[in-house]
mmCIF file with all atom_site columns, C-alpha atoms in Angstrom:
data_model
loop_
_atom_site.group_PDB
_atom_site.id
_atom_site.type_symbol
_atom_site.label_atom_id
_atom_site.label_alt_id
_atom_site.label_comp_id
_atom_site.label_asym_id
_atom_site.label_entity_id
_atom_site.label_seq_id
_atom_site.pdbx_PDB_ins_code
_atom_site.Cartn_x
_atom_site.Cartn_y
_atom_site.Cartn_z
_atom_site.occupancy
_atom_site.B_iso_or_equiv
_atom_site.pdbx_formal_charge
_atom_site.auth_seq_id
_atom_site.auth_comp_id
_atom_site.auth_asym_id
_atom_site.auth_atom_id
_atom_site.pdbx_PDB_model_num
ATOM 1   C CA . UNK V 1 1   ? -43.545 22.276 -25.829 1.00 0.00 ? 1   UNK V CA 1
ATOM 2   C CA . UNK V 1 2   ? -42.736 18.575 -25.924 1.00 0.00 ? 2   UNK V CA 1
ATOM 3   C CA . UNK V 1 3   ? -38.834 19.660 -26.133 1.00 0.00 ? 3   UNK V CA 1
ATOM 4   C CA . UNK V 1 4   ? -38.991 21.283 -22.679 1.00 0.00 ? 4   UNK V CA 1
ATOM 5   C CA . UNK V 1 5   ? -40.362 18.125 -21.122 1.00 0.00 ? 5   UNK V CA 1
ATOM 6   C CA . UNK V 1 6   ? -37.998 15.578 -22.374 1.00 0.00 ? 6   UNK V CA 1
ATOM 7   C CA . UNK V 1 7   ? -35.336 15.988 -20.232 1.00 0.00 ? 7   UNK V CA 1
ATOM 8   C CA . UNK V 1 8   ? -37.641 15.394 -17.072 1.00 0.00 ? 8   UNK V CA 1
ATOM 9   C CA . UNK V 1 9   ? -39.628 13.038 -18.619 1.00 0.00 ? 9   UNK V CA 1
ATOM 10  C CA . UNK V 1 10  ? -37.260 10.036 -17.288 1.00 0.00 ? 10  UNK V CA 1
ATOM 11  C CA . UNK V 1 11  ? -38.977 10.545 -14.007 1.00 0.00 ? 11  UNK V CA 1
ATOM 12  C CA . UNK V 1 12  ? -42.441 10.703 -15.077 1.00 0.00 ? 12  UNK V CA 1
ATOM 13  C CA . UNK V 1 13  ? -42.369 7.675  -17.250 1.00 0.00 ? 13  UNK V CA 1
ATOM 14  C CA . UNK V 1 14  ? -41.532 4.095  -16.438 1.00 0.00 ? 14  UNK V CA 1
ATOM 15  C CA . UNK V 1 15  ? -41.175 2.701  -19.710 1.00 0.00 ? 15  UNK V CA 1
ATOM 16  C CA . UNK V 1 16  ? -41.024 3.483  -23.590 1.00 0.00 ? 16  UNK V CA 1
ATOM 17  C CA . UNK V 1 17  ? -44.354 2.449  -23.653 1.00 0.00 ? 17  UNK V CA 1
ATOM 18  C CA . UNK V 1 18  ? -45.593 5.438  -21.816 1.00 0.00 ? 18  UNK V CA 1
ATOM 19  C CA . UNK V 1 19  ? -43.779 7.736  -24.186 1.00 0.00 ? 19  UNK V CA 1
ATOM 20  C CA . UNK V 1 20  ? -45.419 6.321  -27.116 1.00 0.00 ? 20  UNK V CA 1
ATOM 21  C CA . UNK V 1 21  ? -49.006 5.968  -25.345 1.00 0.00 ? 21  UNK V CA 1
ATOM 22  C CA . UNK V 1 22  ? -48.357 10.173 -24.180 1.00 0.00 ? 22  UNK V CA 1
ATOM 23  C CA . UNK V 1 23  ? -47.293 10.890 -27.703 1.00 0.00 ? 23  UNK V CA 1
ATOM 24  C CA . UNK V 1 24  ? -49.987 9.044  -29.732 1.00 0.00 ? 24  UNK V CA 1
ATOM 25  C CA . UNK V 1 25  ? -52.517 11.042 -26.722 1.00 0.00 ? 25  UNK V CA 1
ATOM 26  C CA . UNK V 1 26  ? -51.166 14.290 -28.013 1.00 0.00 ? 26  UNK V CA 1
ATOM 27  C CA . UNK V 1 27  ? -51.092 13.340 -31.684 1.00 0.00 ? 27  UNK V CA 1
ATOM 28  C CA . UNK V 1 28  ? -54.706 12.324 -31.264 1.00 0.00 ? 28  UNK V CA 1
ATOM 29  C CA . UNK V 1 29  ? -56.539 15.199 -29.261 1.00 0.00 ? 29  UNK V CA 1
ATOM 30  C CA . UNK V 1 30  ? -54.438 17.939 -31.617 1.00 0.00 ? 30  UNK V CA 1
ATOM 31  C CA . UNK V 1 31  ? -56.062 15.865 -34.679 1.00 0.00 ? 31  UNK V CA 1
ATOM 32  C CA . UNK V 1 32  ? -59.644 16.312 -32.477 1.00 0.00 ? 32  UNK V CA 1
ATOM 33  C CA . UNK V 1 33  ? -59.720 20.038 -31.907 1.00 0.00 ? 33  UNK V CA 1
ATOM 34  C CA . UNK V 1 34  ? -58.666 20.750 -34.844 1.00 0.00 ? 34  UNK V CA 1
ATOM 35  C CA . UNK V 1 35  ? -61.651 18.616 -36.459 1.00 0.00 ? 35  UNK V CA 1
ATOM 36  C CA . UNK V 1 36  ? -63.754 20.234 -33.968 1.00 0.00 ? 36  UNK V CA 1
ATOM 37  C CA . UNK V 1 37  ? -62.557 23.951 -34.872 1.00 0.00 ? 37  UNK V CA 1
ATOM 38  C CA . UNK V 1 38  ? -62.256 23.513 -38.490 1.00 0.00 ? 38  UNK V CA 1
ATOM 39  C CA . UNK V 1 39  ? -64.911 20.866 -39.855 1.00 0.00 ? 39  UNK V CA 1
ATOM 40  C CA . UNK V 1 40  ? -67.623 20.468 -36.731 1.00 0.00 ? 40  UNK V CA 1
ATOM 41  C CA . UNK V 1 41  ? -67.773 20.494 -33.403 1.00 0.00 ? 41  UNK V CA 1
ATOM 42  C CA . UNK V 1 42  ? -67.708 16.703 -32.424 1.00 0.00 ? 42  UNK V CA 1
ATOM 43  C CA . UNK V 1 43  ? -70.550 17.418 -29.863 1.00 0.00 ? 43  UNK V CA 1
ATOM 44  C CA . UNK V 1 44  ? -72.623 17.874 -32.758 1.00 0.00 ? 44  UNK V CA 1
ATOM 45  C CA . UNK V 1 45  ? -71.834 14.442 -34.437 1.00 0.00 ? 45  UNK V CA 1
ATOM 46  C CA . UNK V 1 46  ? -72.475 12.952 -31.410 1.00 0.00 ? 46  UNK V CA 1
ATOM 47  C CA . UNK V 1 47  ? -76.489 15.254 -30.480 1.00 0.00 ? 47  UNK V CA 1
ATOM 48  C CA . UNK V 1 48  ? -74.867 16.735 -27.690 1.00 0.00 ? 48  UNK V CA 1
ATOM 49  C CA . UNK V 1 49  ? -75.209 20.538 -26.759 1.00 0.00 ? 49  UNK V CA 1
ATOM 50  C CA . UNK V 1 50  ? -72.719 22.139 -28.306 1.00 0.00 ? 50  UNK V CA 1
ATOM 51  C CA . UNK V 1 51  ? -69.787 24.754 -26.644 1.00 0.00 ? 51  UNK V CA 1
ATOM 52  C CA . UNK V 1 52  ? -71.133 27.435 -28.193 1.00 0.00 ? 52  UNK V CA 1
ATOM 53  C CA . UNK V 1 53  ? -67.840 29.586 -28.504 1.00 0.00 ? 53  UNK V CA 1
ATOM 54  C CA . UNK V 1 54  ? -67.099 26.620 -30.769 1.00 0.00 ? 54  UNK V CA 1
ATOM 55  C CA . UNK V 1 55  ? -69.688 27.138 -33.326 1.00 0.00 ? 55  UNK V CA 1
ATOM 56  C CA . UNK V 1 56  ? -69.459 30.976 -33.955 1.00 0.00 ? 56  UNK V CA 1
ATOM 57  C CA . UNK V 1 57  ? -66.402 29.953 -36.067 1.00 0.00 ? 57  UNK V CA 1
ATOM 58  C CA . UNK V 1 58  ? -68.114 27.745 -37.979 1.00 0.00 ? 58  UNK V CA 1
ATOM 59  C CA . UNK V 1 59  ? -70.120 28.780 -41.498 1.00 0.00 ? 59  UNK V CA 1
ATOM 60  C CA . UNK V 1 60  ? -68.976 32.459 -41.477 1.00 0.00 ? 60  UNK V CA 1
ATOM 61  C CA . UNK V 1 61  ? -69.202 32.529 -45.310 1.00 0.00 ? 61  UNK V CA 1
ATOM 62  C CA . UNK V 1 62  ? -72.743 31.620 -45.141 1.00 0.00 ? 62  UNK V CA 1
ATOM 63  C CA . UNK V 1 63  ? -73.147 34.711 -42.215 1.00 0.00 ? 63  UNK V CA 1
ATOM 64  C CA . UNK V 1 64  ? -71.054 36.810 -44.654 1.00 0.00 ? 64  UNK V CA 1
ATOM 65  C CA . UNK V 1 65  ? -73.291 36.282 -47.771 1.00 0.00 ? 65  UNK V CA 1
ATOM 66  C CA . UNK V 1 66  ? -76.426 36.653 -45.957 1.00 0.00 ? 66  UNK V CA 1
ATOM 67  C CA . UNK V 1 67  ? -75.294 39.609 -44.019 1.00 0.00 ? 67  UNK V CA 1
ATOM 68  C CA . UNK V 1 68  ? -74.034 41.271 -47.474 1.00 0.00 ? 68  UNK V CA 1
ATOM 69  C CA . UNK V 1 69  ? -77.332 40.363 -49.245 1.00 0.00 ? 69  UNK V CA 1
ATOM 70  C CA . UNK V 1 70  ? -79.397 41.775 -46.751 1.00 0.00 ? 70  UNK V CA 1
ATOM 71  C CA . UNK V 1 71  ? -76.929 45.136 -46.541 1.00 0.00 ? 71  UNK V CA 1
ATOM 72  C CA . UNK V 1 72  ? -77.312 45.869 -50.194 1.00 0.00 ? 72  UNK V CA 1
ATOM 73  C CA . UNK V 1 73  ? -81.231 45.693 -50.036 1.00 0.00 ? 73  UNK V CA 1
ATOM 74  C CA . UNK V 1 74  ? -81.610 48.121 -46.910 1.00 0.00 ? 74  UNK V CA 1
ATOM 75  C CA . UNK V 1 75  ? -78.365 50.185 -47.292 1.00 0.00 ? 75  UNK V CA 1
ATOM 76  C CA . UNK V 1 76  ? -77.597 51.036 -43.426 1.00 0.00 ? 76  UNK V CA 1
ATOM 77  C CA . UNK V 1 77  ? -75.289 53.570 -42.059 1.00 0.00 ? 77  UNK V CA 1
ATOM 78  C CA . UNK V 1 78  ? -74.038 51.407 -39.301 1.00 0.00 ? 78  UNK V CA 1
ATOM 79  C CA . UNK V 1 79  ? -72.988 47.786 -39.451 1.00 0.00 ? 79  UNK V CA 1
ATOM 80  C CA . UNK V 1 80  ? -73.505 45.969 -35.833 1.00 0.00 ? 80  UNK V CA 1
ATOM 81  C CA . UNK V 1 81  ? -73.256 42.918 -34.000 1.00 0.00 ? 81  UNK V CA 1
ATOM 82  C CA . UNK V 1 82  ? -74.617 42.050 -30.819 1.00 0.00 ? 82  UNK V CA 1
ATOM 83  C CA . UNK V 1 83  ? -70.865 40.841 -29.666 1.00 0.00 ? 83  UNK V CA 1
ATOM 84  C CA . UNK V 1 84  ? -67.470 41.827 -30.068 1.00 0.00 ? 84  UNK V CA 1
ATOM 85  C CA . UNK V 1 85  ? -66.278 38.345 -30.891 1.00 0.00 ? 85  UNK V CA 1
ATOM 86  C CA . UNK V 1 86  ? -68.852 38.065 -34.244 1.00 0.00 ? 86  UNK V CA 1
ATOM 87  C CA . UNK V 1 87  ? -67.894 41.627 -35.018 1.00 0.00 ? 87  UNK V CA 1
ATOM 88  C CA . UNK V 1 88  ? -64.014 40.706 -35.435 1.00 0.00 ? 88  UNK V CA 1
ATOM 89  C CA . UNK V 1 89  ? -65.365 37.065 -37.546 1.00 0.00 ? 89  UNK V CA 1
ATOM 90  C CA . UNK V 1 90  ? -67.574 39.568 -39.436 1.00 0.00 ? 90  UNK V CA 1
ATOM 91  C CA . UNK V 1 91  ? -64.577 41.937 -39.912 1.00 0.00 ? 91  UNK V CA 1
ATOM 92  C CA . UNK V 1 92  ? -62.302 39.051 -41.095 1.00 0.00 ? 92  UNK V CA 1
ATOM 93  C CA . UNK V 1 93  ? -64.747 37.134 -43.291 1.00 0.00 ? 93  UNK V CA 1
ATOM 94  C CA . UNK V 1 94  ? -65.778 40.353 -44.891 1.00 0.00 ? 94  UNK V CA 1
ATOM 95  C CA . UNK V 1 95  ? -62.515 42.207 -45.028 1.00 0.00 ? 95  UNK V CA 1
ATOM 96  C CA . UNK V 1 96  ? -64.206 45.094 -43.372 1.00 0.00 ? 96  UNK V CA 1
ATOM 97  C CA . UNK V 1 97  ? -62.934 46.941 -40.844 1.00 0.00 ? 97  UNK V CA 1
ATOM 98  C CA . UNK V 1 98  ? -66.714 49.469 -40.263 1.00 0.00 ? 98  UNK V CA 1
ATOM 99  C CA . UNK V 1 99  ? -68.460 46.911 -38.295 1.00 0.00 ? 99  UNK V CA 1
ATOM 100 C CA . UNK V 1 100 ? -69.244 47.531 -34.613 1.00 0.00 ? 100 UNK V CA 1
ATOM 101 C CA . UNK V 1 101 ? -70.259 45.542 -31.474 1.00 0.00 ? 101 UNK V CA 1
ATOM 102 C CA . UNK V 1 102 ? -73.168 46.899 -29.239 1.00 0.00 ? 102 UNK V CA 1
ATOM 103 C CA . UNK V 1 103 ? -73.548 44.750 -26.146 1.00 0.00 ? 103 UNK V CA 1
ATOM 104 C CA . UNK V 1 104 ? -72.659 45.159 -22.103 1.00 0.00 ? 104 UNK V CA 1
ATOM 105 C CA . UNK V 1 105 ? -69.308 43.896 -22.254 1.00 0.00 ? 105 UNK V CA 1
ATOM 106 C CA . UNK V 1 106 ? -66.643 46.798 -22.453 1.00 0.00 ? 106 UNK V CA 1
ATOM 107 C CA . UNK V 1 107 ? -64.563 46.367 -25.763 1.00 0.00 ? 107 UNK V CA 1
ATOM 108 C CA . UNK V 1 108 ? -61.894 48.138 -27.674 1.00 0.00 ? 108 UNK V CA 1
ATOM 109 C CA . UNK V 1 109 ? -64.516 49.218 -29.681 1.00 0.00 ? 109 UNK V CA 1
ATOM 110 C CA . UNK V 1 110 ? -65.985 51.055 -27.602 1.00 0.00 ? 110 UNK V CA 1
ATOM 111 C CA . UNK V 1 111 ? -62.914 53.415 -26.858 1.00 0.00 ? 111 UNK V CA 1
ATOM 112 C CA . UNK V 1 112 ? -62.704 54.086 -30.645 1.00 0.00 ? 112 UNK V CA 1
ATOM 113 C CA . UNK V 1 113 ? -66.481 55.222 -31.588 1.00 0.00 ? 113 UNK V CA 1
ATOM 114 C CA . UNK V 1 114 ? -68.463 58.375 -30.905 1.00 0.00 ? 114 UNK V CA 1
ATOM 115 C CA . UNK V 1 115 ? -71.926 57.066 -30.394 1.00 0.00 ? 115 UNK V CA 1
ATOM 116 C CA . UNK V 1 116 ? -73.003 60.665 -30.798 1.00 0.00 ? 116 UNK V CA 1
ATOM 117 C CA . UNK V 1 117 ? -71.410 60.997 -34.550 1.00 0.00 ? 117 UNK V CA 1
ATOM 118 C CA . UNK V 1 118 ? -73.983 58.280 -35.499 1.00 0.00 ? 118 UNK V CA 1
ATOM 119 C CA . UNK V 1 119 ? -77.331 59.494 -33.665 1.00 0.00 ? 119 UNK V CA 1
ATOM 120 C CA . UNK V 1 120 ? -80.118 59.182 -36.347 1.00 0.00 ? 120 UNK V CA 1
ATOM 121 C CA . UNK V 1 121 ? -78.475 56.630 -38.395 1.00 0.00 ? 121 UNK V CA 1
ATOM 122 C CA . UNK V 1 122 ? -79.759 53.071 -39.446 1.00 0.00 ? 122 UNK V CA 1
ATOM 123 C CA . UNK V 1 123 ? -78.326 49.906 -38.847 1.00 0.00 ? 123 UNK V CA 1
ATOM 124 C CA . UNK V 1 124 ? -78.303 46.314 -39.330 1.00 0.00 ? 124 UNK V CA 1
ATOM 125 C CA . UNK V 1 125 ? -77.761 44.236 -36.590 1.00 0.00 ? 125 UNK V CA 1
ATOM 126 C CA . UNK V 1 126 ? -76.553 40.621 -36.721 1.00 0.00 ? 126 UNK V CA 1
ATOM 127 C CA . UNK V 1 127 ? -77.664 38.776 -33.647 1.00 0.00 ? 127 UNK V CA 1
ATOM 128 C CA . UNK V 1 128 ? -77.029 35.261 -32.744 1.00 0.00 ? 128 UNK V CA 1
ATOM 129 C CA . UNK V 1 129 ? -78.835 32.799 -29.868 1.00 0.00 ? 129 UNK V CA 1
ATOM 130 C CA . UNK V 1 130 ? -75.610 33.287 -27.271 1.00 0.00 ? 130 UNK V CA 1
ATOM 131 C CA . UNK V 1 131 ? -75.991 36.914 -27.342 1.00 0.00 ? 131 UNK V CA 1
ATOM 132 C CA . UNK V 1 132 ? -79.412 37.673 -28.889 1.00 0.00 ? 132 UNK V CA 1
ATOM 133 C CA . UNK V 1 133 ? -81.585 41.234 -29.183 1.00 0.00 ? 133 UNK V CA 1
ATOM 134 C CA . UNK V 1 134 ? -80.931 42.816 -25.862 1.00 0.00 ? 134 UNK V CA 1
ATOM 135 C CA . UNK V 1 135 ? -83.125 45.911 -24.497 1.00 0.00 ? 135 UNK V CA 1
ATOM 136 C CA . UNK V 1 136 ? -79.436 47.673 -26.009 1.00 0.00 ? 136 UNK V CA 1
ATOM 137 C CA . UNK V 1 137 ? -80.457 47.773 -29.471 1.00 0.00 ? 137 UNK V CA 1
ATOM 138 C CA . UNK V 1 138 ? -84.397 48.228 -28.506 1.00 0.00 ? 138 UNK V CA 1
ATOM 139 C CA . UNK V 1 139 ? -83.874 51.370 -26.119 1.00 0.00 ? 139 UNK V CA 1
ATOM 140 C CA . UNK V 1 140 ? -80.955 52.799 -28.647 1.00 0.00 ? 140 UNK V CA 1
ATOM 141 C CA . UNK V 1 141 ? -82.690 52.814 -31.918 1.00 0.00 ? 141 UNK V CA 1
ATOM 142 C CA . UNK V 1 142 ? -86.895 54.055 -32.381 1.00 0.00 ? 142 UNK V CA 1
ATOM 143 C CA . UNK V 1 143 ? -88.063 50.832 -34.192 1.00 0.00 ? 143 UNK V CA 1
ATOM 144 C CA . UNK V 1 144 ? -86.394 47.071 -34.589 1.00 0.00 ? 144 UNK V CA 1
ATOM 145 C CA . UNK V 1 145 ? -87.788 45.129 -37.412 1.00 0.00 ? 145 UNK V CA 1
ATOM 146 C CA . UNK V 1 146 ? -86.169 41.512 -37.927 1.00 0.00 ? 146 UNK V CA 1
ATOM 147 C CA . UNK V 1 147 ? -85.449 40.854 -41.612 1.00 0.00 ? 147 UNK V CA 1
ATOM 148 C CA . UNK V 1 148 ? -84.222 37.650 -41.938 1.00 0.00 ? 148 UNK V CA 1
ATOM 149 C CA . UNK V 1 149 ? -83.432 34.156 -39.598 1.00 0.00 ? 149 UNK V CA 1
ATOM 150 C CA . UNK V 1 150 ? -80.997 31.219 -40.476 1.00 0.00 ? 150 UNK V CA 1
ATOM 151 C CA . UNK V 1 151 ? -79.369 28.622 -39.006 1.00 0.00 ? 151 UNK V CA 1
ATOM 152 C CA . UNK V 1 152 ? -75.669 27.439 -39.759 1.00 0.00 ? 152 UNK V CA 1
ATOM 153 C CA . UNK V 1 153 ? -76.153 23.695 -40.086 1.00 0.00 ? 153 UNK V CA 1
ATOM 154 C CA . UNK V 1 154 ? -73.032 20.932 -40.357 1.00 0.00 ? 154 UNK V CA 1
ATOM 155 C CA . UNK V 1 155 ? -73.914 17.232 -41.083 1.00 0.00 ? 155 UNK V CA 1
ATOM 156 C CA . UNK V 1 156 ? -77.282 17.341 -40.428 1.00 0.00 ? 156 UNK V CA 1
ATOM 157 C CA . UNK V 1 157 ? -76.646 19.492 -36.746 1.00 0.00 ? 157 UNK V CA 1
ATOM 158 C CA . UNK V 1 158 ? -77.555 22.733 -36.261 1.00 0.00 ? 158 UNK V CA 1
ATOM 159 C CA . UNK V 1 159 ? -74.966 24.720 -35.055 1.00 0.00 ? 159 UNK V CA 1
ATOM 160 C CA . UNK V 1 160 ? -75.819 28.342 -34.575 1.00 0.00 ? 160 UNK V CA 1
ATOM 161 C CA . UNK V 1 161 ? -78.843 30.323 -35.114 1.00 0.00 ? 161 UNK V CA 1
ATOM 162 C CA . UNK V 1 162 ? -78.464 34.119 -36.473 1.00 0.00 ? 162 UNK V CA 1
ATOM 163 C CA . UNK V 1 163 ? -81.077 36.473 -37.100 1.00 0.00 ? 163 UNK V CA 1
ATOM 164 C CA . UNK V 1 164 ? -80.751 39.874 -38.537 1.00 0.00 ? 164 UNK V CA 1
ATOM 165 C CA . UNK V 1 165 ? -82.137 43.197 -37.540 1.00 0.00 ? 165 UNK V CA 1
ATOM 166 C CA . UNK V 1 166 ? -82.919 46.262 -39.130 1.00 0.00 ? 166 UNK V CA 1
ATOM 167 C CA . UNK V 1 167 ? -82.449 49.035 -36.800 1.00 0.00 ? 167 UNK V CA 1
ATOM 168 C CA . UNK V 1 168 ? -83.662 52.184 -37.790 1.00 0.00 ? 168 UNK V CA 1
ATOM 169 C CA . UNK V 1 169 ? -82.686 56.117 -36.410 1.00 0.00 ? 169 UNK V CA 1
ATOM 170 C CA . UNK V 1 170 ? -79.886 55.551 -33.309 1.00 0.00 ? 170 UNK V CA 1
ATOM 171 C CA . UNK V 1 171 ? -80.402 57.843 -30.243 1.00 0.00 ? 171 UNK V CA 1
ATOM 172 C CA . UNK V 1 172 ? -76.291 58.020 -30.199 1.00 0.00 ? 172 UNK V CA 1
ATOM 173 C CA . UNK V 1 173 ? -76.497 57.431 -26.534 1.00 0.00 ? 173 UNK V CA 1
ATOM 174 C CA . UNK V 1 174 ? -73.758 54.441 -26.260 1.00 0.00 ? 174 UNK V CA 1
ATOM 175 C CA . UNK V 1 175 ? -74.420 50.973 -25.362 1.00 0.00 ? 175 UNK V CA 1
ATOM 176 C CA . UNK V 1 176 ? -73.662 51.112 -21.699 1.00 0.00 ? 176 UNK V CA 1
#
């Protein structure tokens, strides 16, 4: 992007100086989100709230082993989440391409599952504090039991708090 500026950049700055100043700027905040996406989100260093579309990327190994632990004990039909974002993570991390999102926003997802194939099934439900247990997964399925809670934790911050459900015999109504 930096190619497209240079030949207008004559006007913007007033000396090489600038230049250098803008280019370290650049070189610096790339080497800061990426820190901040990849290792932890600075905010959290620092005991500030935290972005929270930041931190769902963060620890997804940890959400992956817990999820699959707690799969192979209760052996559901369906595999949810309570957002389409931690449904693709989940998908990714677990190289699984049967998990599902149940929440109010409209998805893809949504287009490409009969909720009525699924009525009676069981399911197990990963929710997280941003999008936590909504009256969608109480009204849809006859009893919610919580089977497990854990927080994703980076240098001593805690950056996201999951919890997972058991969900037991779906109405197959939808989740809008």
């Amino acid at each position: 992007s930096i190619v497209f500026f240079l030949p207008v950049a004559f006007f913007f700055f007033r000396s090489a100086a600038e230049v250098r100043l803008h280019l370290i700027w650049g070189i610096v905040f790339c080497f800061m989100q990426n820190f901040n996406m990849a290792v932890v989100p600075v905010e959290a260093l620092a005991g500030k709230p935290v972005i929270k579309d930041v931190t769902i990327s963060h620890g997804l190994d940890e959400v992956a082993a817990e999820f699959a632990f707690a799969e192979q004990a209760l052996n559901p039909d369906l595999v949810l989440t309570t957002d389409y974002r931690t449904a693709s993570l989940l998908s990714l991390t677990m190289q699984r391409t049967d998990d599902m999102a149940m929440g109010y926003r409209v998805a893809m997802i949504d287009f490409w599952i009969d909720p009525a194939q699924h009525k009676g099934a069981d399911a197990l439900v990963l929710v997280y504090d941003r999008f936590p247990e909504t009256e969608l997964i109480t009204k849809n399925f006859e009893t919610v039991t919580t089977v497990r809670e854990f927080t994703i934790t980076r240098y001593g911050a805690d950056l996201e708090s999951y919890k997972l459900v058991h969900a037991q015999n779906y109405s197959g109504q939808g989740d809008h």
